[in-house]
PDB file of C-alpha atoms and ligand atoms in Angstrom:
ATOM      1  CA  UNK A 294       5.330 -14.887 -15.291  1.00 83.00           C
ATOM      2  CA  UNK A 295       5.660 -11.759 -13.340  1.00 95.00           C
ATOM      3  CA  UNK A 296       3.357 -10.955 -10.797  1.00 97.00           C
ATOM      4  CA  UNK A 297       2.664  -7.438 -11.097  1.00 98.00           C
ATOM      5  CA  UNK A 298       2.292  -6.571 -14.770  1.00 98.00           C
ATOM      6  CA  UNK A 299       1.117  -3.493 -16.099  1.00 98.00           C
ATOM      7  CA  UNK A 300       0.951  -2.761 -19.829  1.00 98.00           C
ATOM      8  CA  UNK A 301       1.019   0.411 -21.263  1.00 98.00           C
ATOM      9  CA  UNK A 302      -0.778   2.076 -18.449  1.00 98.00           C
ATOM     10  CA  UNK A 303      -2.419   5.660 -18.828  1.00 98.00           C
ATOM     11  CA  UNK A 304      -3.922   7.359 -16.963  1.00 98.00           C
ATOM     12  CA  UNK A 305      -5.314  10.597 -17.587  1.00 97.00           C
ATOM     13  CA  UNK A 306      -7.491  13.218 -15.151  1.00 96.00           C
ATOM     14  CA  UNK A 307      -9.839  16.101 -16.742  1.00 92.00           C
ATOM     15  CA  UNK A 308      -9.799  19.191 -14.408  1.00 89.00           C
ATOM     16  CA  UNK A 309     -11.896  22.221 -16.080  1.00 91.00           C
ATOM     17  CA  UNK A 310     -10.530  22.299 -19.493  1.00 91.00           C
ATOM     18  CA  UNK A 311      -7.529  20.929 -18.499  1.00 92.00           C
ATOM     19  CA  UNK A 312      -6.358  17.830 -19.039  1.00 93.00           C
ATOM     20  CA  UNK A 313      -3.411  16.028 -16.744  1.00 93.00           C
ATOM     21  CA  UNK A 314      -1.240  13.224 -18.114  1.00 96.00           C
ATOM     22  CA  UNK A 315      -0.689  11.621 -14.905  1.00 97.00           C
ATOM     23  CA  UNK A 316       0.802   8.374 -16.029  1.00 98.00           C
ATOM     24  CA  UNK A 317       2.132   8.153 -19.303  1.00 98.00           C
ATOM     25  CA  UNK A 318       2.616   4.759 -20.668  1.00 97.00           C
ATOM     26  CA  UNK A 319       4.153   3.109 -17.735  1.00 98.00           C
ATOM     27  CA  UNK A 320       4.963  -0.561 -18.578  1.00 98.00           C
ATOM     28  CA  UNK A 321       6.766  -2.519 -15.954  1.00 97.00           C
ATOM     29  CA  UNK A 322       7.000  -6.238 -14.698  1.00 98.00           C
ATOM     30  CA  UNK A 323       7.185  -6.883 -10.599  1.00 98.00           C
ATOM     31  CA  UNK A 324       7.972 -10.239  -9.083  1.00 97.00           C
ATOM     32  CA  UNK A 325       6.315 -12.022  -6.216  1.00 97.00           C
ATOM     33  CA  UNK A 326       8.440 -11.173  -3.221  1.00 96.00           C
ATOM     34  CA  UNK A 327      10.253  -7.827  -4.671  1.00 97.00           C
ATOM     35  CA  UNK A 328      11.094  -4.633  -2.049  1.00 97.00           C
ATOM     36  CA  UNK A 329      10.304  -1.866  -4.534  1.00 97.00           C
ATOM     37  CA  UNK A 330      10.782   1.666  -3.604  1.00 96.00           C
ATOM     38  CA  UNK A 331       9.710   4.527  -6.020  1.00 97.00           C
ATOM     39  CA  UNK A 332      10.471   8.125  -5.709  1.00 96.00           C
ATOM     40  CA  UNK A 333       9.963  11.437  -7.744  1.00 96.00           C
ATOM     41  CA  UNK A 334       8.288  15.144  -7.560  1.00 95.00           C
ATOM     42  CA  UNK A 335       5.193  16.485  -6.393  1.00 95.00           C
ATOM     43  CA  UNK A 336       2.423  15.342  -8.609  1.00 95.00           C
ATOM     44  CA  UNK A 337       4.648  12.897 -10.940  1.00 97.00           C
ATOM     45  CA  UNK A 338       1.939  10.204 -10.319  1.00 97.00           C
ATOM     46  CA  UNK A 339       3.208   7.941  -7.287  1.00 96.00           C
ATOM     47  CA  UNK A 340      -0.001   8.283  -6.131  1.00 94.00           C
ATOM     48  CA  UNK A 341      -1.841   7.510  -8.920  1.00 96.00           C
ATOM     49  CA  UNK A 342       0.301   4.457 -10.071  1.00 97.00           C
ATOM     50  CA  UNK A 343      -0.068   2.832  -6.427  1.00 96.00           C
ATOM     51  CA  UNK A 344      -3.996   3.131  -6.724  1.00 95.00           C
ATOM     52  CA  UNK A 345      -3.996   1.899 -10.538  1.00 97.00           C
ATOM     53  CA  UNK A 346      -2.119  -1.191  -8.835  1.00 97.00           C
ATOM     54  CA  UNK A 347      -4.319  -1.815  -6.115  1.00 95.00           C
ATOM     55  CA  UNK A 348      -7.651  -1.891  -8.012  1.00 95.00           C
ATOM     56  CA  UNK A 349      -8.851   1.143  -6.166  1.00 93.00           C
ATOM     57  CA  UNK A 350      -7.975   3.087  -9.527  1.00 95.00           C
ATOM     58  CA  UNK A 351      -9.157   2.092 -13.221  1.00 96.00           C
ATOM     59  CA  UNK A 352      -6.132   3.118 -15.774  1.00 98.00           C
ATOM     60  CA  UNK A 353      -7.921   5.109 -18.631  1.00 97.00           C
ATOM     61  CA  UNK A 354      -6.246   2.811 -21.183  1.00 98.00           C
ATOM     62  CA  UNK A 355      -3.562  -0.483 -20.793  1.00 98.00           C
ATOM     63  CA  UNK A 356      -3.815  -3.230 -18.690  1.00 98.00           C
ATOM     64  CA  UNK A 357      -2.917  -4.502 -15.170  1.00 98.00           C
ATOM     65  CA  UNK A 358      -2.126  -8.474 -14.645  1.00 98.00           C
ATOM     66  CA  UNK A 359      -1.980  -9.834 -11.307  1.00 97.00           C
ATOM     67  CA  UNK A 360      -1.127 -13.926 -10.938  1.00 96.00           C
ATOM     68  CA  UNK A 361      -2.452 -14.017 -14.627  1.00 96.00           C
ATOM     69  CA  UNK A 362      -5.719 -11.590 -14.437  1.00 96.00           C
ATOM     70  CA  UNK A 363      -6.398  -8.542 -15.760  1.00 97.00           C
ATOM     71  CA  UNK A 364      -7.778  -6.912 -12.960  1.00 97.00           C
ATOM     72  CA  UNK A 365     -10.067  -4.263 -14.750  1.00 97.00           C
ATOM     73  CA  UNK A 366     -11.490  -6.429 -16.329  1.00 97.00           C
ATOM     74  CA  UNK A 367     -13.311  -8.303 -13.421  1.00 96.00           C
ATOM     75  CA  UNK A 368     -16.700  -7.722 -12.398  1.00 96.00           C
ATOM     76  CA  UNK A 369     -16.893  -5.160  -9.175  1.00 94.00           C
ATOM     77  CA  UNK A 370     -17.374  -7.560  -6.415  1.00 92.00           C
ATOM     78  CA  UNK A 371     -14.175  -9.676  -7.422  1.00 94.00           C
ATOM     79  CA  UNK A 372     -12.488  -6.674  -7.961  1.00 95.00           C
ATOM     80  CA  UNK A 373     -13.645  -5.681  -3.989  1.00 92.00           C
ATOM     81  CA  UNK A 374     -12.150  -8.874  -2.710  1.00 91.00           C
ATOM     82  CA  UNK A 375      -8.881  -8.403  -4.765  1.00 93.00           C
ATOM     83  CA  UNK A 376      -8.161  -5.312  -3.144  1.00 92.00           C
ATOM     84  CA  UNK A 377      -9.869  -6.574   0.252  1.00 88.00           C
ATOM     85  CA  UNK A 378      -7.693  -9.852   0.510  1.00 89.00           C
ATOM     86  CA  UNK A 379      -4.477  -9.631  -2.264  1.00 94.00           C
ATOM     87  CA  UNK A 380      -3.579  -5.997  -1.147  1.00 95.00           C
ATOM     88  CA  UNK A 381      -2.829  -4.282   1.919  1.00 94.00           C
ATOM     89  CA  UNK A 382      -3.051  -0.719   1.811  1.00 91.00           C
ATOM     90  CA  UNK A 383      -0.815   1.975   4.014  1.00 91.00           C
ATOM     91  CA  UNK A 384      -1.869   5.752   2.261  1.00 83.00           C
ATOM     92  CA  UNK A 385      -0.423   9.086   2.401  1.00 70.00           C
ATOM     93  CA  UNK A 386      -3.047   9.697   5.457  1.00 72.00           C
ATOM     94  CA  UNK A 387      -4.282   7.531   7.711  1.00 68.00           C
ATOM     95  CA  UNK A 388      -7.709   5.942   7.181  1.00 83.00           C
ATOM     96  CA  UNK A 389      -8.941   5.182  10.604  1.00 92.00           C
ATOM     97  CA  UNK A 390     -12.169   5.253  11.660  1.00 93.00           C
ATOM     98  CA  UNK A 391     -12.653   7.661  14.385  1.00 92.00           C
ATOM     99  CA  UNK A 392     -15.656   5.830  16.232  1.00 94.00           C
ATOM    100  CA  UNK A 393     -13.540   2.612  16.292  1.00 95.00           C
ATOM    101  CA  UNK A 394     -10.758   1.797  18.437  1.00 96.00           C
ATOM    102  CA  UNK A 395      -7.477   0.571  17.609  1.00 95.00           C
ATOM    103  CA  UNK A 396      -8.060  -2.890  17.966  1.00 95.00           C
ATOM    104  CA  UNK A 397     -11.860  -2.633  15.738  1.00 94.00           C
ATOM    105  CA  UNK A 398     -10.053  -0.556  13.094  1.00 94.00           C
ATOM    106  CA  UNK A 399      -7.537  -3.334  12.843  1.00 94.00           C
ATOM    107  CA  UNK A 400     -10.928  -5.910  12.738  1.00 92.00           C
ATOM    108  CA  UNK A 401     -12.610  -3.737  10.240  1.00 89.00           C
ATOM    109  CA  UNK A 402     -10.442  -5.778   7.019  1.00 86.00           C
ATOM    110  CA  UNK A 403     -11.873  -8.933   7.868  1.00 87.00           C
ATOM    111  CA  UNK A 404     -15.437  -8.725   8.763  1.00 81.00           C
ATOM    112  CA  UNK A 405     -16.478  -9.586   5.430  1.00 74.00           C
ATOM    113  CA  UNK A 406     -14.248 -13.136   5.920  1.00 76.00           C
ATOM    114  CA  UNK A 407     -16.314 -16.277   5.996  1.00 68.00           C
ATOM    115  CA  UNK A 408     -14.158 -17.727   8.442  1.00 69.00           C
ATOM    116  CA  UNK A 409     -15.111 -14.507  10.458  1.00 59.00           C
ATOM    117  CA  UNK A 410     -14.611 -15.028  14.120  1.00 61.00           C
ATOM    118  CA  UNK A 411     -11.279 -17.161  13.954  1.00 70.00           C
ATOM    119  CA  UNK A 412      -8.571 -15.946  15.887  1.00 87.00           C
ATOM    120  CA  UNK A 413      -8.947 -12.294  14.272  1.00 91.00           C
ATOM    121  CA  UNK A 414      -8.571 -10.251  17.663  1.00 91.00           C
ATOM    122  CA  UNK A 415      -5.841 -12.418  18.726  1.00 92.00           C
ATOM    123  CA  UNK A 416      -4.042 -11.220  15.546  1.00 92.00           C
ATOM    124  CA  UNK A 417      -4.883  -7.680  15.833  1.00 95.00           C
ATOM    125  CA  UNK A 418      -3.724  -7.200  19.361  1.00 95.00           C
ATOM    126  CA  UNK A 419      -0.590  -9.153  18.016  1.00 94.00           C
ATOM    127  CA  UNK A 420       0.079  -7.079  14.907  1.00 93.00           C
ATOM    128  CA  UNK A 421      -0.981  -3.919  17.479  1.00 95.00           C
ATOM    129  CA  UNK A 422       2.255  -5.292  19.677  1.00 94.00           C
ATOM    130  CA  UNK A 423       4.744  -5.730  16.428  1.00 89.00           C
ATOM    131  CA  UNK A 424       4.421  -1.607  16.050  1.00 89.00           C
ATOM    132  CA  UNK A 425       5.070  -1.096  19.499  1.00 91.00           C
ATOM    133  CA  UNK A 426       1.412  -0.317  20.602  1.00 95.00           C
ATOM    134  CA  UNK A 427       0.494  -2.996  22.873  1.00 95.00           C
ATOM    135  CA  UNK A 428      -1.108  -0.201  25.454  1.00 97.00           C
ATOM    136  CA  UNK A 429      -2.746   1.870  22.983  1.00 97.00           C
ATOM    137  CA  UNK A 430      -5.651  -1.711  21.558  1.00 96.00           C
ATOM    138  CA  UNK A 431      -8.614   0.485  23.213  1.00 97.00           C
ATOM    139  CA  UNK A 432      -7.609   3.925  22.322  1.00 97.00           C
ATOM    140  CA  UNK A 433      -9.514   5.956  20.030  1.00 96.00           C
ATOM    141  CA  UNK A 434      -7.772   7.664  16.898  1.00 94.00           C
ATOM    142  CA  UNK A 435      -8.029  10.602  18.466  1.00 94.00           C
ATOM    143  CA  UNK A 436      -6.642   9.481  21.552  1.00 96.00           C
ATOM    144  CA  UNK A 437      -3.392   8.526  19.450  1.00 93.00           C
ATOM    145  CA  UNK A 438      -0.872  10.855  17.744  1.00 88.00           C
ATOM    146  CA  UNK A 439      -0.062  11.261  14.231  1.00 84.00           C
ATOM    147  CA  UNK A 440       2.469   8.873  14.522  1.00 84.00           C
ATOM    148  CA  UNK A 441       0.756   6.296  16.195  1.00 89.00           C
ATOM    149  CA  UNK A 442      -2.137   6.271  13.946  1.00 91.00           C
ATOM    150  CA  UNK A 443       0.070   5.916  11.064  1.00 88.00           C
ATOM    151  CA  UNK A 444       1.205   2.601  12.961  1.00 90.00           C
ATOM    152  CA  UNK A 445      -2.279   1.517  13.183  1.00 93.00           C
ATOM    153  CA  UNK A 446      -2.704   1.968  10.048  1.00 92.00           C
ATOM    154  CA  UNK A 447       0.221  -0.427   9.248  1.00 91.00           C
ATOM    155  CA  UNK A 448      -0.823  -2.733  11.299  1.00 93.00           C
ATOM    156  CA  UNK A 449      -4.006  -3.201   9.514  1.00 94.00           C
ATOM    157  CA  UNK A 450      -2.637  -3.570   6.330  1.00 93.00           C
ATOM    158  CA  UNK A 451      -1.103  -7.028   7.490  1.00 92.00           C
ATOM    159  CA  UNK A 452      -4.019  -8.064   8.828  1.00 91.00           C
ATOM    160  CA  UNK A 453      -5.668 -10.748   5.644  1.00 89.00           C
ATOM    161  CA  UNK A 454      -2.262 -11.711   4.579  1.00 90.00           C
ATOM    162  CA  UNK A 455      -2.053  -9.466   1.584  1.00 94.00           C
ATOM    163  CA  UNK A 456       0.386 -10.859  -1.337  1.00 96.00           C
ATOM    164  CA  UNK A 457       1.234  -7.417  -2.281  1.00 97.00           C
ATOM    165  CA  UNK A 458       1.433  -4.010   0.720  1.00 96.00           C
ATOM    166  CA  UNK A 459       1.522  -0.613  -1.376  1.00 96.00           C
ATOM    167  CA  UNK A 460       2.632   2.170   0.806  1.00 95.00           C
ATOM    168  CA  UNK A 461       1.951   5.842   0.463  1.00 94.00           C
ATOM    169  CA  UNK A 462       4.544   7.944   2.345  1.00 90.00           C
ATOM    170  CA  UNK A 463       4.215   5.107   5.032  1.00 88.00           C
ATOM    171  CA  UNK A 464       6.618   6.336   7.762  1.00 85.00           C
ATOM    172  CA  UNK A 465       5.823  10.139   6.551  1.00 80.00           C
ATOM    173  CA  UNK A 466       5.077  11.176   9.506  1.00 75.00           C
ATOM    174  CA  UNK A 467       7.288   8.958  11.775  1.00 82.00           C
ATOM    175  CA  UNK A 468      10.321  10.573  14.033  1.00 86.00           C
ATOM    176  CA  UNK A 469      13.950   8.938  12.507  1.00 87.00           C
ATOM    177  CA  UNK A 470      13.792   6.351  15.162  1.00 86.00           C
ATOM    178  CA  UNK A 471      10.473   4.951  14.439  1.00 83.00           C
ATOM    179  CA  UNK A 472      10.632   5.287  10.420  1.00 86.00           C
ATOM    180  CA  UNK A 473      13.749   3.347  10.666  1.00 87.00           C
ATOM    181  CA  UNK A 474      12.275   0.642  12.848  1.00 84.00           C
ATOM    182  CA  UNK A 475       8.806   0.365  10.979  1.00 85.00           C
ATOM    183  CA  UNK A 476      10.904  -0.216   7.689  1.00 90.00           C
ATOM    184  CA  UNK A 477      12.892  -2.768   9.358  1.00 89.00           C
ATOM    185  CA  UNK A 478       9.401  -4.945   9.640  1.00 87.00           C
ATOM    186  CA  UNK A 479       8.712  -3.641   6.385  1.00 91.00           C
ATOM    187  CA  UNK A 480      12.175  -5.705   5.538  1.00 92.00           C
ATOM    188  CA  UNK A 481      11.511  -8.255   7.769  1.00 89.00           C
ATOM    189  CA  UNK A 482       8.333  -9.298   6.542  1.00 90.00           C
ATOM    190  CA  UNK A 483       9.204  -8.898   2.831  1.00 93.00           C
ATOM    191  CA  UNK A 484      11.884 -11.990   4.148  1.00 92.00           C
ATOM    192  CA  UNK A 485       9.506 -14.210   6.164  1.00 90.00           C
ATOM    193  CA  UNK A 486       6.362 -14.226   4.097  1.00 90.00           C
ATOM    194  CA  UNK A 487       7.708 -13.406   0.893  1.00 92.00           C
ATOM    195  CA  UNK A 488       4.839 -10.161   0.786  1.00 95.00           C
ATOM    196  CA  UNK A 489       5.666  -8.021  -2.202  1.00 97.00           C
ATOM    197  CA  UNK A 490       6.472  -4.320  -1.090  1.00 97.00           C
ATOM    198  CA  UNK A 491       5.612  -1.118  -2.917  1.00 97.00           C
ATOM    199  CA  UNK A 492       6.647   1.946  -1.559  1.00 96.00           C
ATOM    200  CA  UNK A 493       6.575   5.335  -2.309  1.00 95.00           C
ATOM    201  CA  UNK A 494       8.631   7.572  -0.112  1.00 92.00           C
ATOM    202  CA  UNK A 495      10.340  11.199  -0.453  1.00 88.00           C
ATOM    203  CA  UNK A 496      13.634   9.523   2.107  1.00 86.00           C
ATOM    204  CA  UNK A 497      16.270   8.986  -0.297  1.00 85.00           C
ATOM    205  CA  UNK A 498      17.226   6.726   2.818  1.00 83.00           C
ATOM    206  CA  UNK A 499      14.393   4.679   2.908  1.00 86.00           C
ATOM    207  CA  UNK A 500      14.891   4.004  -1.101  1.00 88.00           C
ATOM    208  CA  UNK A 501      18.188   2.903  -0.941  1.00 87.00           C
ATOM    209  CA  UNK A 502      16.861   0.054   1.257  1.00 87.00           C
ATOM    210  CA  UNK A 503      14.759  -1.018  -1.461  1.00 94.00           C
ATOM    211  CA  UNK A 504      16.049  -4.117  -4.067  1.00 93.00           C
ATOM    212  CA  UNK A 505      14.804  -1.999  -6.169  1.00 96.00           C
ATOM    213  CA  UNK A 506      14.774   1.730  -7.194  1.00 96.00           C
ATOM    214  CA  UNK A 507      12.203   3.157  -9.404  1.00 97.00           C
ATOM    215  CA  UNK A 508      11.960   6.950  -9.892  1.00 97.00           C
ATOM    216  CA  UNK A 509       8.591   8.702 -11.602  1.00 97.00           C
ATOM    217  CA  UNK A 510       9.078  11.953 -13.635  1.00 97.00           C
ATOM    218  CA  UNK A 511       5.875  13.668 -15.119  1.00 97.00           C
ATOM    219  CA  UNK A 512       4.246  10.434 -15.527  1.00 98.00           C
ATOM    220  CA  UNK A 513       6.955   8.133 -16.644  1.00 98.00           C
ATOM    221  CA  UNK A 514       8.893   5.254 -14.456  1.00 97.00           C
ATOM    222  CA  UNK A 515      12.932   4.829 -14.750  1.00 97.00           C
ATOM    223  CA  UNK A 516      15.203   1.811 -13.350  1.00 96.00           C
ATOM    224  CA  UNK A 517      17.406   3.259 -10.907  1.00 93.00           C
TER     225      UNK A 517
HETATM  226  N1  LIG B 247      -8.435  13.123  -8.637  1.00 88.33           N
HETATM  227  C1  LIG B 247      -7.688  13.912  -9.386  1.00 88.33           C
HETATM  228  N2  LIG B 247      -8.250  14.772 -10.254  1.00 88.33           N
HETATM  229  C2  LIG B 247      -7.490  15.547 -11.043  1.00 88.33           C
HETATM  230  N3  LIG B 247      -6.159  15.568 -11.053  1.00 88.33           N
HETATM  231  C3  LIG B 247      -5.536  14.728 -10.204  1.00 88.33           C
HETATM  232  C4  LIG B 247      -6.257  13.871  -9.320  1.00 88.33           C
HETATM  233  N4  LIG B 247      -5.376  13.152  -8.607  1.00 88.33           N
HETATM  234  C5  LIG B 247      -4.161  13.549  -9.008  1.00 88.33           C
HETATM  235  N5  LIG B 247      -4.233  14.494  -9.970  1.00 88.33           N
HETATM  236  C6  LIG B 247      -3.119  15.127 -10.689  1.00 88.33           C
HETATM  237  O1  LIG B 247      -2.329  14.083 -11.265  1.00 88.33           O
HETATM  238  C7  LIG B 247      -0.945  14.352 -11.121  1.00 88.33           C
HETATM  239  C8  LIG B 247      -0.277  13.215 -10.340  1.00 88.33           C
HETATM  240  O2  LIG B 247      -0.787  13.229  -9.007  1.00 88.33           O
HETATM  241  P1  LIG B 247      -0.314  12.174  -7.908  1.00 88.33           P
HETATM  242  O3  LIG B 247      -1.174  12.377  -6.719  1.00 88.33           O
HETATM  243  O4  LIG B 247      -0.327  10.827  -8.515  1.00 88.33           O
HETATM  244  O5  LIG B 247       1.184  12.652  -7.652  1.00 88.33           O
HETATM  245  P2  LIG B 247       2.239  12.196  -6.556  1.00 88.33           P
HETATM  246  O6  LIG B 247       3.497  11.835  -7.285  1.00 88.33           O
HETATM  247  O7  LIG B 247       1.648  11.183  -5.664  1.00 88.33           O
HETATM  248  O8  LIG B 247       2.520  13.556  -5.752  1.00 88.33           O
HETATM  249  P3  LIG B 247       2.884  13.775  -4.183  1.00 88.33           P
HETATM  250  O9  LIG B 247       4.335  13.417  -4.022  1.00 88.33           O
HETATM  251  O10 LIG B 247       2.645  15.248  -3.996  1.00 88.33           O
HETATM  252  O11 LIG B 247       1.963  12.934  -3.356  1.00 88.33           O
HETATM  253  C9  LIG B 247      -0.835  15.706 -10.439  1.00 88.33           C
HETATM  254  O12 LIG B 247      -0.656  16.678 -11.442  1.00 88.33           O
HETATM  255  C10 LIG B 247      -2.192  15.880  -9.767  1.00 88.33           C
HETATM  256  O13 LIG B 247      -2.539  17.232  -9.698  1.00 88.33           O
HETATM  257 MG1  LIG B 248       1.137  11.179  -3.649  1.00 88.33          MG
END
């Protein structure tokens, strides 16, 4: 059994009188522990197929399966803690919260944990450290550049042990050097802890690192 399945998956947006086919009957079968990258054009529904997969998206018809449940069909709350502990989310911008610092944006995943309290600022000052921002733990978003919010944001995605990362442009705003060494942890941490990687970039680069290629066009997903 895979464990990403999605069946048939629509999903359609009304705008005015408009109506966009963003994804068109995308069926497709991920394993545990796969390095997927996907690529296409502008608006041919990366976006919208990474949200559909990480519950923060209900498909307007088909199914998602997850380790054996259809995720739309659970009630909200266990849909919450699916995406809150099976998922870890990197979007197209970062997400911080600009009261917090780097460190408390970094806490923010877990303080809905029961075992709240264990070890969790250890772990963010250590997953602050793996993307090289060991001096930055007290700074502000603001007080950080693009680029080193975007590695906050990374780092928080790690933070509950997600199963599955999805990645939106994840190293979009990265120099060469950086992008290249963030996707080496990517890699590296796809190896060790067998996380399942889904990531949607515009670097024909970064792709070919994937195991494997995926392309969307108008809606639609090809092998590559
Ligand atoms: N909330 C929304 N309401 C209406 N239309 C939307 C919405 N979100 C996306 N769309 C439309 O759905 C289509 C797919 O958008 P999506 O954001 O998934 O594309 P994308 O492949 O991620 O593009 P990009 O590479 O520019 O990020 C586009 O035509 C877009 O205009
Ligand atoms: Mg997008």
């Amino acid at each position: 059994m895979a464990q990403i399945e999605l069946l048939d998956v629509n999903k359609t947006y009304a705008v005015g009188n408009n109506v966009v086919k963003a994804v068109d009957g995308v069926t497709l079968e991920i394993e545990k522990g796969e390095f997927i990258s996907i690529v296409g054009h502008s608006g041919s529904g990366k976006t919208t197929l990474l949200s559909i997969i990480g519950g923060i998206l209900s498909p307007s018809t088909g199914r998602v399966v997850v380790d054996n449940t259809d995720i739309y069909a659970l009630d909200e709350d266990r849909l919450s803690e699916y995406r809150a502990l099976k998922i870890g989310c990197i979007f197209q911008f970062s997400s911080l919260l600009p009261v917090l610092t780097a460190k408390e944006n970094l806490l923010l995943p877990t303080v809905f944990r029961p075992e709240k309290g264990n070890g969790f600022e250890k772990k963010a000052v250590e997953h602050l450290a793996l993307v090289g921002l060991e001096d930055k733990i007290d700074a502000h978003p603001s007080q950080l550049s693009g680029g080193q919010q975007r590695r906050v944001a990374i780092a928080r995605a790690f933070m509950n042990d997600p199963d599955i990362i999805i990645a939106d442009e994840p190293t979009g705003d990265l120099d060469e050097e950086t992008e290249a060494e963030v996707m080496e942890l990517f890699k590296g941490i796809n190896r060790q802890r067998g996380i399942t990687f889904i990531l949607v970039t515009h670097s024909s680069e970064l792709a070919k690192d994937a195991t494997r290629r995926l392309r969307m066009t108008r809606g639609r997903i090809q092998e590559l």
